[in-house]
Structure formats: structure tokens, C-alpha cells
Coordinates of C-alpha atoms in Angstrom, one line a residue:
M218 CA 33.8 31.4 -5.0
K219 CA 37.0 30.7 -4.4
F220 CA 39.9 32.6 -3.0
N221 CA 43.9 33.5 -2.3
S222 CA 44.1 32.5 1.3
R223 CA 48.0 33.6 1.8
K224 CA 47.0 36.8 0.1
F225 CA 44.1 37.5 3.0
R226 CA 47.1 36.1 5.2
E227 CA 48.6 39.0 4.7
L228 CA 47.1 41.5 4.7
A229 CA 45.2 40.6 7.5
E230 CA 49.1 41.1 9.4
K231 CA 49.6 44.3 8.0
D232 CA 46.3 46.3 8.8
F233 CA 43.2 43.7 9.5
E234 CA 40.5 46.1 9.1
S235 CA 41.6 46.1 5.4
A236 CA 41.8 43.0 5.0
W237 CA 38.3 42.6 6.5
K238 CA 36.3 44.5 4.9
K239 CA 37.7 43.1 1.2
G240 CA 35.9 39.9 2.5
V241 CA 32.7 41.2 0.2
E242 CA 34.9 41.0 -2.5
I243 CA 35.2 36.3 -2.6
L244 CA 30.8 37.1 -2.5
P245 CA 29.7 36.5 -5.9
L246 CA 27.5 38.4 -7.7
R247 CA 24.5 35.5 -8.7
Q248 CA 21.4 35.2 -10.6
P249 CA 18.5 36.8 -9.6
N250 CA 16.0 33.9 -9.4
Q251 CA 19.1 31.8 -7.5
I252 CA 19.0 34.8 -4.7
Y253 CA 16.5 34.5 -1.3
P254 CA 13.3 33.6 -1.5
R255 CA 13.4 32.5 -4.8
Y256 CA 16.4 30.6 -3.9
G257 CA 15.6 28.1 -1.6
Y258 CA 15.9 24.3 0.2
S259 CA 12.4 22.8 -0.3
I260 CA 11.4 20.6 2.8
G261 CA 9.7 17.1 2.4
E262 CA 6.8 16.3 3.9
E263 CA 5.4 13.5 5.1
H264 CA 1.7 11.6 4.8
P265 CA -0.2 12.2 7.4
L266 CA -1.6 8.5 7.0
F267 CA 1.9 7.0 7.0
K268 CA 3.9 9.0 10.2
T269 CA 0.6 7.2 11.7
I270 CA 1.7 4.5 10.9
N271 CA 5.1 5.5 11.9
E272 CA 4.2 7.0 15.8
L273 CA 1.4 3.5 15.9
R274 CA 4.5 1.3 15.0
K275 CA 7.5 3.3 17.5
A276 CA 4.2 3.1 20.5
Y277 CA 4.1 -0.7 19.9
T278 CA 8.3 -1.4 20.2
S279 CA 7.8 1.1 23.1
L280 CA 5.1 -1.5 25.5
G281 CA 7.8 -4.0 24.8
F282 CA 5.9 -5.5 21.1
R283 CA 7.8 -7.1 18.0
E284 CA 7.1 -6.2 15.1
V285 CA 5.6 -9.0 11.5
V286 CA 4.3 -9.1 8.4
N287 CA 1.2 -11.3 8.1
P288 CA 0.2 -13.2 4.8
V289 CA -2.0 -11.1 3.0
I290 CA -2.6 -13.3 0.2
I291 CA -4.8 -15.7 2.1
E292 CA -6.8 -19.1 1.0
D293 CA -10.0 -19.1 2.0
S294 CA -10.4 -22.3 3.7
H295 CA -8.3 -20.3 6.2
V296 CA -11.6 -18.1 6.7
K297 CA -13.5 -21.0 7.4
K298 CA -11.2 -22.6 9.0
Q299 CA -11.5 -19.6 11.7
F300 CA -15.5 -18.2 11.3
G301 CA -17.0 -21.5 10.8
K302 CA -20.3 -20.4 10.1
E303 CA -19.7 -17.1 10.1
A304 CA -17.6 -17.9 7.0
L305 CA -19.8 -17.2 4.3
A306 CA -20.7 -13.5 5.6
V307 CA -16.8 -12.9 5.7
L308 CA -15.6 -14.7 2.6
D309 CA -18.4 -12.1 0.7
R310 CA -16.6 -9.0 1.7
C311 CA -13.3 -10.7 0.1
Y312 CA -11.7 -10.0 -3.4
Y313 CA -11.1 -12.8 -4.4
L314 CA -7.8 -13.4 -7.0
A315 CA -8.3 -13.9 -10.6
S316 CA -5.5 -15.4 -13.0
L317 CA -5.8 -15.2 -16.9
P318 CA -5.5 -19.4 -18.4
R319 CA -3.1 -19.8 -20.9
P320 CA -4.2 -21.3 -24.2
N321 CA -3.9 -23.7 -26.6
I322 CA -2.1 -22.2 -29.5
G323 CA -1.8 -24.0 -32.9
I324 CA -0.1 -22.3 -35.6
S325 CA -2.6 -23.9 -39.3
S326 CA -0.8 -22.4 -42.9
E327 CA -3.5 -19.9 -42.6
K328 CA -2.0 -18.2 -39.6
I329 CA 1.7 -18.9 -41.2
E330 CA 0.8 -17.2 -44.8
E331 CA -0.2 -14.1 -42.1
I332 CA 2.5 -13.9 -40.5
E333 CA 5.0 -14.1 -43.2
K334 CA 3.2 -11.1 -44.2
I335 CA 4.0 -9.3 -40.7
T336 CA 7.4 -10.5 -40.7
G337 CA 7.7 -9.6 -44.5
K338 CA 10.0 -13.4 -44.8
K339 CA 9.6 -16.8 -45.8
I340 CA 9.0 -18.5 -42.7
D341 CA 10.9 -22.5 -42.8
K342 CA 9.4 -25.7 -41.0
D343 CA 12.1 -25.3 -38.4
E344 CA 10.8 -21.7 -37.1
V345 CA 7.4 -23.1 -37.0
S346 CA 8.5 -26.0 -34.7
V347 CA 10.1 -23.5 -32.3
L348 CA 6.6 -21.6 -32.5
Q349 CA 5.0 -24.2 -31.5
Q350 CA 7.7 -25.2 -28.5
L351 CA 7.5 -21.4 -27.6
F352 CA 4.2 -21.6 -27.5
Q353 CA 3.7 -25.0 -25.2
L354 CA 6.2 -23.9 -23.0
F355 CA 3.7 -20.6 -22.2
K356 CA 0.7 -23.2 -21.8
K357 CA 3.2 -24.8 -19.4
G358 CA 3.6 -22.0 -16.7
K359 CA 7.4 -21.9 -17.8
L360 CA 7.5 -19.1 -20.3
D361 CA 5.5 -15.7 -18.7
G362 CA 3.1 -14.4 -21.4
D363 CA 6.3 -11.0 -20.8
D364 CA 9.1 -12.7 -22.4
L365 CA 6.9 -14.4 -25.0
S366 CA 6.8 -11.7 -27.7
F367 CA 11.0 -11.6 -27.2
E368 CA 11.7 -14.6 -27.6
I369 CA 9.4 -15.5 -30.8
A370 CA 11.2 -12.2 -32.3
K371 CA 15.1 -13.9 -31.5
A372 CA 13.6 -17.1 -33.0
L373 CA 12.4 -15.5 -36.3
N374 CA 15.2 -13.3 -36.1
I375 CA 13.2 -10.2 -36.5
E376 CA 11.8 -6.6 -34.5
D377 CA 10.2 -6.8 -31.1
T378 CA 7.8 -4.9 -33.0
K379 CA 6.5 -7.0 -35.1
A380 CA 6.3 -10.2 -33.0
V381 CA 3.8 -7.9 -30.6
R382 CA 1.8 -7.3 -33.7
M383 CA 2.3 -10.6 -34.9
L384 CA 0.7 -12.0 -31.6
D385 CA -2.1 -9.7 -31.5
E386 CA -3.6 -9.8 -35.4
V387 CA -2.9 -13.9 -36.2
F388 CA -4.1 -15.2 -32.5
P389 CA -7.4 -14.2 -31.1
E390 CA -7.2 -17.0 -28.8
F391 CA -4.8 -14.0 -26.7
K392 CA -8.0 -11.4 -26.6
E393 CA -10.4 -14.4 -25.5
I394 CA -8.7 -15.1 -22.6
R395 CA -11.0 -14.0 -19.8
P396 CA -9.9 -14.6 -16.4
E397 CA -10.9 -17.3 -13.3
A398 CA -11.0 -17.4 -9.8
S399 CA -9.3 -18.9 -7.8
N400 CA -9.9 -19.5 -4.4
F401 CA -7.0 -16.9 -3.3
T402 CA -8.0 -14.3 -1.3
L403 CA -6.8 -11.4 -0.1
R404 CA -7.0 -10.4 3.9
S405 CA -10.0 -8.7 4.9
H406 CA -9.2 -9.2 8.4
M407 CA -5.9 -9.2 10.3
T408 CA -7.1 -11.8 12.1
T409 CA -7.1 -13.6 9.4
G410 CA -3.1 -13.4 8.7
W411 CA -2.4 -14.3 12.8
F412 CA -3.8 -17.6 12.6
I413 CA -1.6 -17.9 10.1
T414 CA 1.9 -16.8 11.8
L415 CA 0.7 -17.9 15.6
S416 CA 0.7 -21.5 14.3
K417 CA 4.0 -21.4 13.7
I418 CA 5.6 -19.8 16.6
A419 CA 2.9 -19.8 19.8
S420 CA 4.7 -22.9 20.4
K421 CA 8.0 -22.5 20.1
F422 CA 8.9 -18.8 21.6
P423 CA 9.2 -18.2 25.3
L424 CA 5.4 -16.5 27.1
P425 CA 4.2 -14.5 26.9
I426 CA 4.6 -13.6 23.0
K427 CA 3.6 -9.7 22.1
L428 CA 3.7 -9.3 18.2
F429 CA 2.3 -6.3 16.5
S430 CA 1.7 -5.8 12.6
V431 CA 0.0 -2.9 10.5
D432 CA -0.6 -3.1 7.3
R433 CA -2.6 -3.3 4.5
C434 CA -6.4 -5.1 4.4
F435 CA -9.1 -5.0 1.7
R436 CA -12.7 -5.5 1.6
K437 CA -15.1 -5.8 -0.6
E438 CA -17.6 -2.4 -0.6
Q439 CA -20.4 -1.2 -2.4
G440 CA -18.3 1.5 -3.0
E441 CA -16.2 4.2 -1.5
D442 CA -17.4 7.3 0.8
A443 CA -16.2 9.4 3.8
A444 CA -16.3 6.6 5.6
R445 CA -14.8 3.4 3.8
L446 CA -12.2 2.6 1.4
Y447 CA -11.9 -0.9 -1.0
T448 CA -8.3 -0.9 0.9
Y449 CA -7.5 0.6 4.6
F450 CA -4.7 -0.5 7.3
S451 CA -4.6 -2.5 9.9
A452 CA -3.0 -1.6 13.2
S453 CA -2.9 -4.6 15.4
C454 CA -1.7 -7.2 17.7
T455 CA -1.7 -10.3 19.5
V456 CA -0.6 -11.2 23.5
V457 CA 0.0 -14.7 23.8
D458 CA 0.1 -16.2 27.6
E459 CA -1.1 -18.6 29.6
D460 CA -3.6 -16.2 31.3
V461 CA -4.3 -13.8 28.9
S462 CA -7.7 -12.3 29.8
V463 CA -10.0 -9.1 28.4
D464 CA -7.9 -7.4 31.3
D465 CA -5.0 -7.3 28.8
G466 CA -7.0 -5.6 26.0
K467 CA -7.8 -3.0 28.2
A468 CA -4.2 -2.7 30.2
V469 CA -2.7 -2.7 26.0
A470 CA -5.4 -0.2 24.5
E471 CA -4.8 2.3 27.4
A472 CA -0.6 2.4 27.2
L473 CA -1.0 2.5 23.0
L474 CA -3.9 5.1 23.0
R475 CA -2.4 7.3 25.5
Q476 CA 1.2 8.2 23.4
F477 CA -1.5 10.1 21.0
G478 CA -3.0 12.0 23.5
F479 CA -6.1 10.0 24.5
E480 CA -6.5 10.6 28.5
N481 CA -9.5 8.3 29.6
F482 CA -11.1 5.2 28.4
R483 CA -14.2 2.8 28.3
F484 CA -14.9 -0.4 27.1
R485 CA -18.2 -1.9 25.7
R486 CA -19.0 -5.7 24.9
D487 CA -19.3 -5.0 20.9
E488 CA -22.4 -6.5 20.5
K489 CA -21.6 -8.5 17.0
R490 CA -20.3 -11.2 19.3
S491 CA -18.1 -12.6 16.2
K492 CA -17.5 -16.8 16.5
Y493 CA -13.0 -16.3 16.7
Y494 CA -14.1 -14.7 19.8
I495 CA -14.8 -16.2 23.6
P496 CA -18.6 -15.6 23.8
G497 CA -18.3 -12.7 26.4
T498 CA -14.5 -11.0 25.2
Q499 CA -15.2 -8.4 22.7
M500 CA -14.9 -5.4 23.4
E501 CA -15.4 -1.8 21.7
V502 CA -12.7 0.5 23.3
F503 CA -13.7 4.2 23.5
A504 CA -11.3 7.3 24.6
F505 CA -12.1 10.5 25.5
H506 CA -8.8 13.8 23.3
P507 CA -10.1 17.2 23.8
R508 CA -9.2 17.6 20.4
I509 CA -12.8 16.9 19.1
V510 CA -14.8 18.3 22.2
G511 CA -16.7 20.5 20.3
S512 CA -16.6 19.7 17.2
H513 CA -18.6 19.6 14.3
T514 CA -18.9 15.3 14.6
K515 CA -21.2 13.3 16.1
F516 CA -18.0 12.6 18.4
S517 CA -18.5 16.5 19.7
D518 CA -18.6 15.4 23.0
G519 CA -14.8 14.5 23.2
W520 CA -15.2 9.8 23.2
I521 CA -15.2 8.1 20.3
E522 CA -14.7 4.3 19.8
V523 CA -11.1 4.0 18.7
A524 CA -10.6 0.2 18.4
T525 CA -12.5 -4.0 19.6
F526 CA -10.7 -6.6 21.3
G527 CA -11.4 -9.9 22.2
V528 CA -9.6 -13.7 23.2
Y529 CA -9.5 -15.9 20.6
S530 CA -12.0 -18.8 21.3
P531 CA -10.4 -22.3 21.4
T532 CA -12.8 -23.6 18.8
A533 CA -11.1 -21.7 16.4
L534 CA -7.3 -21.7 17.7
S535 CA -7.8 -25.8 17.7
Q536 CA -7.9 -25.5 13.7
Y537 CA -4.4 -24.4 13.8
N538 CA -2.8 -26.7 17.3
I539 CA -2.7 -23.3 18.7
E540 CA -2.9 -24.6 22.8
Y541 CA -2.5 -21.0 24.4
P542 CA -4.8 -18.0 24.7
V543 CA -4.7 -15.6 22.7
M544 CA -5.6 -11.7 22.8
N545 CA -6.2 -9.8 20.0
L546 CA -6.3 -5.7 19.7
G547 CA -7.0 -4.2 16.3
M548 CA -7.6 -0.4 15.1
G549 CA -8.4 1.4 11.8
V550 CA -5.3 3.5 11.3
E551 CA -6.8 5.5 9.2
R552 CA -9.8 6.3 12.5
L553 CA -7.1 7.2 14.2
A554 CA -5.2 9.9 12.1
M555 CA -8.6 11.7 11.0
I556 CA -8.7 12.6 14.8
L557 CA -5.6 13.0 15.1
Y558 CA -5.3 15.8 11.4
D559 CA -9.6 16.9 12.2
L560 CA -10.7 15.6 9.5
S561 CA -14.0 14.3 9.0
D562 CA -14.0 12.4 4.7
V563 CA -11.6 9.6 5.0
R564 CA -10.7 9.8 1.1
E565 CA -9.4 13.3 2.2
L566 CA -6.9 11.9 4.6
V567 CA -6.2 9.1 2.1
Y568 CA -6.2 11.2 -1.3
P569 CA -6.0 14.5 0.3
W570 CA -5.4 15.4 -3.8
L571 CA -8.6 14.1 -5.3
Y572 CA -10.8 14.9 -2.6
G573 CA -8.8 17.6 0.0
R574 CA -8.0 21.4 -0.4
I575 CA -5.2 22.2 -1.6
E576 CA -3.4 24.5 0.7
L577 CA -0.2 26.7 -0.4
N578 CA 1.0 29.0 2.4
D579 CA 2.6 32.5 1.0
M580 CA 6.6 31.0 1.3
D581 CA 5.0 28.4 -1.6
I582 CA 3.8 31.8 -3.3
A583 CA 6.4 34.3 -2.8
R584 CA 8.7 31.3 -4.4
A585 CA 7.2 31.0 -7.5
I586 CA 7.5 34.8 -8.2
R587 CA 10.8 35.2 -10.1
V588 CA 12.5 37.1 -12.7
A589 CA 12.0 36.8 -16.0
E590 CA 14.6 38.0 -17.8
A591 CA 18.0 38.4 -16.5
P592 CA 21.4 39.2 -17.4
A593 CA 23.8 36.3 -18.6
T594 CA 27.5 37.4 -17.7
I595 CA 28.7 38.8 -14.8
S596 CA 28.8 42.2 -16.4
G597 CA 25.5 42.6 -17.7
L598 CA 24.5 41.8 -13.4
R599 CA 26.4 45.1 -12.2
I600 CA 25.3 47.1 -15.1
A601 CA 22.1 46.3 -12.9
E602 CA 23.8 46.8 -9.6
K603 CA 24.1 50.2 -11.3
I604 CA 21.1 51.1 -12.3
V605 CA 19.1 50.3 -9.5
K606 CA 21.7 52.6 -6.9
T607 CA 21.6 55.6 -9.6
A608 CA 17.9 54.8 -9.2
E609 CA 18.0 55.1 -5.3
R610 CA 20.3 58.3 -5.9
Y611 CA 18.5 60.6 -8.1
A612 CA 14.9 59.3 -7.9
V613 CA 13.2 62.7 -6.9
E614 CA 15.0 64.8 -8.9
K615 CA 13.0 67.2 -11.2
S616 CA 13.2 66.6 -14.4
P617 CA 14.3 66.7 -18.1
C618 CA 17.5 64.8 -16.0
E619 CA 19.7 62.2 -16.6
F620 CA 22.1 60.0 -14.8
L621 CA 25.0 57.9 -15.9
A622 CA 24.9 54.9 -13.9
Y623 CA 27.2 52.9 -16.0
E624 CA 30.8 53.4 -18.0
G625 CA 32.6 50.4 -19.5
E626 CA 33.2 47.3 -21.3
L627 CA 31.2 44.9 -22.5
Y628 CA 31.7 42.0 -24.9
G629 CA 35.0 44.8 -25.5
K630 CA 33.1 47.8 -26.4
K631 CA 33.1 50.5 -24.3
I632 CA 29.6 51.9 -23.6
K633 CA 27.4 54.3 -21.0
V634 CA 24.5 53.3 -19.7
Y635 CA 21.9 56.3 -18.9
V636 CA 19.1 56.4 -16.1
I637 CA 17.4 59.5 -17.7
E638 CA 14.1 61.4 -18.0
K639 CA 12.8 63.2 -21.0
E640 CA 9.2 64.9 -20.0
E641 CA 9.4 67.8 -18.0
N642 CA 7.9 68.6 -14.2
T643 CA 8.1 64.9 -13.0
R644 CA 10.7 63.3 -11.0
L645 CA 13.3 60.9 -12.6
C646 CA 11.3 58.2 -11.7
G647 CA 7.5 57.4 -10.5
P648 CA 7.0 56.9 -7.1
A649 CA 6.4 53.3 -7.8
Y650 CA 9.9 52.3 -8.6
S651 CA 10.4 51.2 -5.3
N652 CA 7.5 49.2 -4.6
E653 CA 8.2 45.7 -2.9
I654 CA 6.3 42.4 -4.3
I655 CA 5.0 41.3 -0.9
V656 CA 2.4 37.9 -0.7
Y657 CA 0.1 38.5 2.0
Q658 CA -2.5 36.0 3.4
G659 CA -2.5 34.0 -0.3
S660 CA -2.4 37.3 -2.4
I661 CA 0.5 39.5 -4.2
Y662 CA 1.0 43.2 -3.8
G663 CA 3.1 45.8 -4.7
L664 CA 3.8 48.1 -1.8
P665 CA 6.1 50.4 -0.6
R666 CA 7.3 50.5 2.9
K667 CA 5.2 53.0 4.6
D668 CA 3.6 53.2 8.3
K669 CA 0.5 52.0 6.2
W670 CA 0.8 49.0 5.5
R671 CA 3.2 47.5 8.1
G672 CA 0.8 44.8 8.6
Y673 CA 1.5 43.1 5.3
F674 CA 5.9 43.2 6.1
E675 CA 5.4 42.1 8.7
H676 CA 3.0 39.3 8.8
G677 CA 3.4 38.5 4.9
I678 CA 6.8 37.6 2.7
T679 CA 8.7 39.7 0.9
T680 CA 9.9 38.7 -2.5
G681 CA 13.3 41.1 -1.8
M682 CA 12.2 42.4 -5.0
R683 CA 11.4 46.1 -5.8
Y684 CA 10.2 47.3 -8.9
I685 CA 13.5 48.3 -9.7
D686 CA 15.1 45.4 -9.3
S687 CA 13.3 43.2 -11.2
F688 CA 13.2 46.1 -14.0
S689 CA 17.6 46.6 -13.7
Y690 CA 18.0 43.0 -14.8
L691 CA 15.5 43.5 -17.6
A692 CA 17.8 47.1 -18.5
A693 CA 20.6 45.2 -18.2
S694 CA 20.0 42.2 -20.4
E695 CA 18.6 44.3 -23.4
I696 CA 22.0 46.4 -23.1
E697 CA 23.7 42.9 -23.5
K698 CA 21.5 42.1 -26.1
A699 CA 22.0 45.5 -28.4
T700 CA 26.1 45.7 -27.5
A701 CA 26.2 41.8 -29.2
A702 CA 24.1 43.0 -31.9
G703 CA 25.7 47.2 -32.3
Q704 CA 22.8 48.8 -31.7
D705 CA 21.7 50.9 -29.1
V706 CA 18.6 50.6 -26.8
E707 CA 16.6 52.0 -24.6
V708 CA 13.9 50.3 -22.2
R709 CA 11.2 51.5 -19.9
V710 CA 8.1 50.7 -18.1
R711 CA 5.4 53.8 -17.2
V712 CA 2.8 52.3 -15.7
V713 CA 3.2 48.7 -13.6
E714 CA -0.3 46.9 -14.0
N715 CA 0.6 43.1 -14.2
L716 CA 3.8 41.2 -12.9
S717 CA 5.2 40.9 -16.9
D718 CA 5.3 44.8 -17.0
I719 CA 8.4 44.8 -14.5
N720 CA 9.9 41.6 -16.0
L721 CA 8.5 38.9 -13.6
K722 CA 6.5 36.1 -14.0
L723 CA 4.5 33.9 -12.2
Q724 CA 4.1 29.6 -12.9
E725 CA 0.0 29.8 -13.9
N726 CA -0.7 27.2 -11.6
I727 CA 0.1 29.0 -8.9
R728 CA -2.0 32.2 -10.5
K729 CA -5.2 29.7 -11.2
Y730 CA -4.2 29.1 -7.5
I731 CA -5.1 32.4 -6.6
I732 CA -7.5 33.2 -8.3
S733 CA -9.9 30.0 -7.3
N734 CA -9.3 30.9 -3.3
D735 CA -10.4 35.0 -4.0
G736 CA -6.9 35.7 -3.7
K737 CA -5.5 39.2 -5.8
I738 CA -2.7 39.9 -7.4
D739 CA -2.4 43.6 -7.6
V740 CA 0.6 45.4 -8.6
R741 CA -0.9 48.6 -9.9
G742 CA 1.1 51.7 -9.9
P743 CA 3.2 54.2 -11.2
M744 CA 7.1 54.1 -12.6
F745 CA 8.2 56.0 -15.3
I746 CA 11.4 55.1 -15.2
T747 CA 14.0 54.7 -18.9
V748 CA 17.2 53.9 -19.1
R749 CA 19.5 54.1 -22.5
V750 CA 22.4 52.7 -23.3
E751 CA 25.3 54.5 -26.2
F752 CA 28.7 53.4 -27.6
E753 CA 31.7 55.3 -27.5

């Protein structure tokens, strides 16, 4: 809170020790849910796939490659030029783009009558003419579909909702439209885009030309499973030079993958023999990573295929007037990320919230435990503070007994607050009054700070909230309400069974998470404490 610096400076000159001790006066009393760990700064989290993409981008640039964006929407003629007789097999894996044709819309007298019923007004000849013009503009592509209802509403001076209803009910032509395929495809291989890009720059840039792109590709699969998705990311590069060979591919693969912890490399001819590569240059890259040694996968020996490369065939390059050899290397980003994050299902990597296991740490759970009722005033917060100090000081005093915790004004009324115990032969507070709420290995416990539970406190996350602390906020809140109403009130807790018994609440989704993961919420204990307010 703001303080008088001149006052503290003068006091420090007279008596530094007193001034230093008074420093606590500038610390505010905070609402209980604004106290750590309930109060904290959340830390964002990168998606592992995009984190891998960013690391690949840095890895490529560190090797002197320049980043480019290759075309994503590609006419199928390019696939035929690049893949030759294999084009049909490739196109079978491509998604063709379709669009909705724009129908001819006529306006008959019957339709005009329906329009008048919907709009509640007479449609004159000029308005019919304007409607016909709008439909013609729509047909010719000069008016977009998302603007059509707005323009109709403006032309007829009606509400947008009526224009939408009119299109829906009066003109069935719009409902009968079916998509028609074009000859454009979504890129299924990064290679398709490379030929188009290189055709524009291969004869203009100084050699060698080193380019890379980490971008999305689309492939028509029979279905998605643990090994394949409808869309994936390709981390691809090309090297254009006069004397390019498979050695360039080996060198790039090693330099790139060493940055991700791979140590040794093997290269094997790929039996697929794509026609856009020169025969004998299509290679598979196998790399050794110590992280996967002994894993429950087919790569338990540590070796895994991570990339392929080859030198483009002049039969394909010549279709684009490219006159220099080109080495192309590509890898699936998902494959690399699955290795780095020790996953065996690509769906779990890409869609962790759909297929993976959501995991919360103990701090996540602790931060979700909140005080249910809290005082609204500074005086109320001070009352709660005094209740706690009184309970701590006199907890083991024999009953019946009562102790004054607070005396002062609240809402203009003089009040006294007592901590009491009426029953005989017991204590002011039950033994669980000082139990602390702690989260340990995904479970919530209410425990005393004793040697028996030392491991829980050392390795778990404490909420910093004891039973007496959260109860005192409830008592102070009830005292505020009673004072405002001019009524006496007595607040008590006997045996604690649930968090709600001690004025704590837990987000329901966190409760479900704990239970679904075989966790516990065990805060049982005898508290036996009562607070009473009296008015003067």
C-alpha cells in the first residue's frame, strides 16, 4: 500500500530500529484467496509438436538454410509433371478442393407473395428488380455469399433476420447446391511445392541455394490411427548446386539430427524408388538415440528411421526448366516429436486432450483449493486474524472456558468476539484445529506437522491453510453479516468430514480428476471450536 516516505525518512533519522520495525505497517491484509499458493502466476505451456517445429527451424537456420513458404494449394497438373506415371497413385492420396456452384435464381409471382408474407410489406417492381440484380451479381461472383443477406436486407429495408429467413424458405435453390470438385489439391508432399518454388529462383540466386520449410501437408488416409493422421508436418529442405550428390543428404541429415541428441547414423537405399528421384539416390536415414534404448517399441535397440532424402531426377526438374541438381531431404515432424517425448501414438502427441492422459501436478491441485467464505472488510480480516491468534494461544486450556479475541467497531457498532468451549472436561480447541491442508502425490490431506507426516510436508505442496485459518474467515464473514443485521451469532465446527466443513471448496473438475486417478481427499478430524459475537 502507498505510504508516507517523508514520515519514514524522518523516523529513520531519529530511531532507525523503530522505523525499520514499523515497515510491516505498509503490508496490506489480503483476502485469503489472494495469498500464495492460491494466488500465483500461471505458466503457459508449448505444444510439443510446435515446440519441435520451432527447434527444427532453429536447427536449419543454424546450418545456413533460408526459410521459405511453399504453395499449399496445388493444381493436379503439377503432380502429373513431377511424378509422371506414378501420378495416379499420388493423386489417390490427395484431397481435391471443391466449391459450391452459384445457381440461377428466378423470382416468380409466387415467390414474391412468400417474400411479402415474411417481410410484412408490399414488394414493388423496383425492389423486385433490385433483388434480381443482386442474384445476378451473386451468380457472376461479384457478390459474396456472406454479403448476400445483408444486401437484400438493405435493398428491401428489412431486418437481417428476415432476409436470412427469406433465402431459407423462399429459394430452395440454395439448399440444393452440391459441391463441385476443382482440379486443385491440398499439398500431400512437400516435394510438390519445392518444384514450383525452385522453378522461380533456381536460375536467379547464387549457388549453392539452401532452403527449408516446416509446414503442413495433407494426405487422404483410410482413417486416423496410432501411426497416421489426415494432416501432418513435413520438415523439408533442398540444396541446389552444380555438384550435388547423396553425400549432401548424409551431411545435412547428420548435422540436423545431432542437434536433437542423435549420435550415430546409418543410411540405406529406399526400396520405394520414387520416379522424381535419380535411381539409386533415394535413401532412408536411420539414427541412434539413447533415449529409446530398451523402450517397449520396435525401436528398443535405439535405432529408428527419422528421414529420407534423394537427388531430384532431371526428368522432373526439366519440366520446370531447372538446370541444376537438387538434393531434397524430408522428415515427419510428428515422428521426431514422438521420439523426443517418448510417445507411441501420434494422436496422443497431436491431440493430447482427446487421446492422451491429462496430468495435473500437486501445485495445480493446491491452487484449486479455495476459501469459500471470506470477510469483505479490513476489520473482518483483522477479526479473523485475532481468532487465529487466540486459538493458538489458548488451544489446550481446559473447558468450559472463553477468551476475548477481538474488541472494536464494525459497521459503526461496538462488538466483542470470543472463542469459547461450553462443554466440560475438554479443551478450547479440538486436536485437529491446527491440521494443515496439503497436496501429496495427487491427493489432498489434512495433517498435523508431526514427524509421522514429515515426508508429506517435505515432498508435497502445502496450501498454507490450517483448519483454524479457513474457519476464522468463515467466522469473521458471519460476524460481518450478523453485525450488519444487528443479530447475535455463534459459529462452530465439530468433527470435520469434508473440505466444506472448514470453509474450503475445490473446483469440481479437480475433484473428478483426483477421484478418476485413484487419489484421496481425506481431511477428517475432530476440531471442536466455537466463536461468538456480542454487541455492546
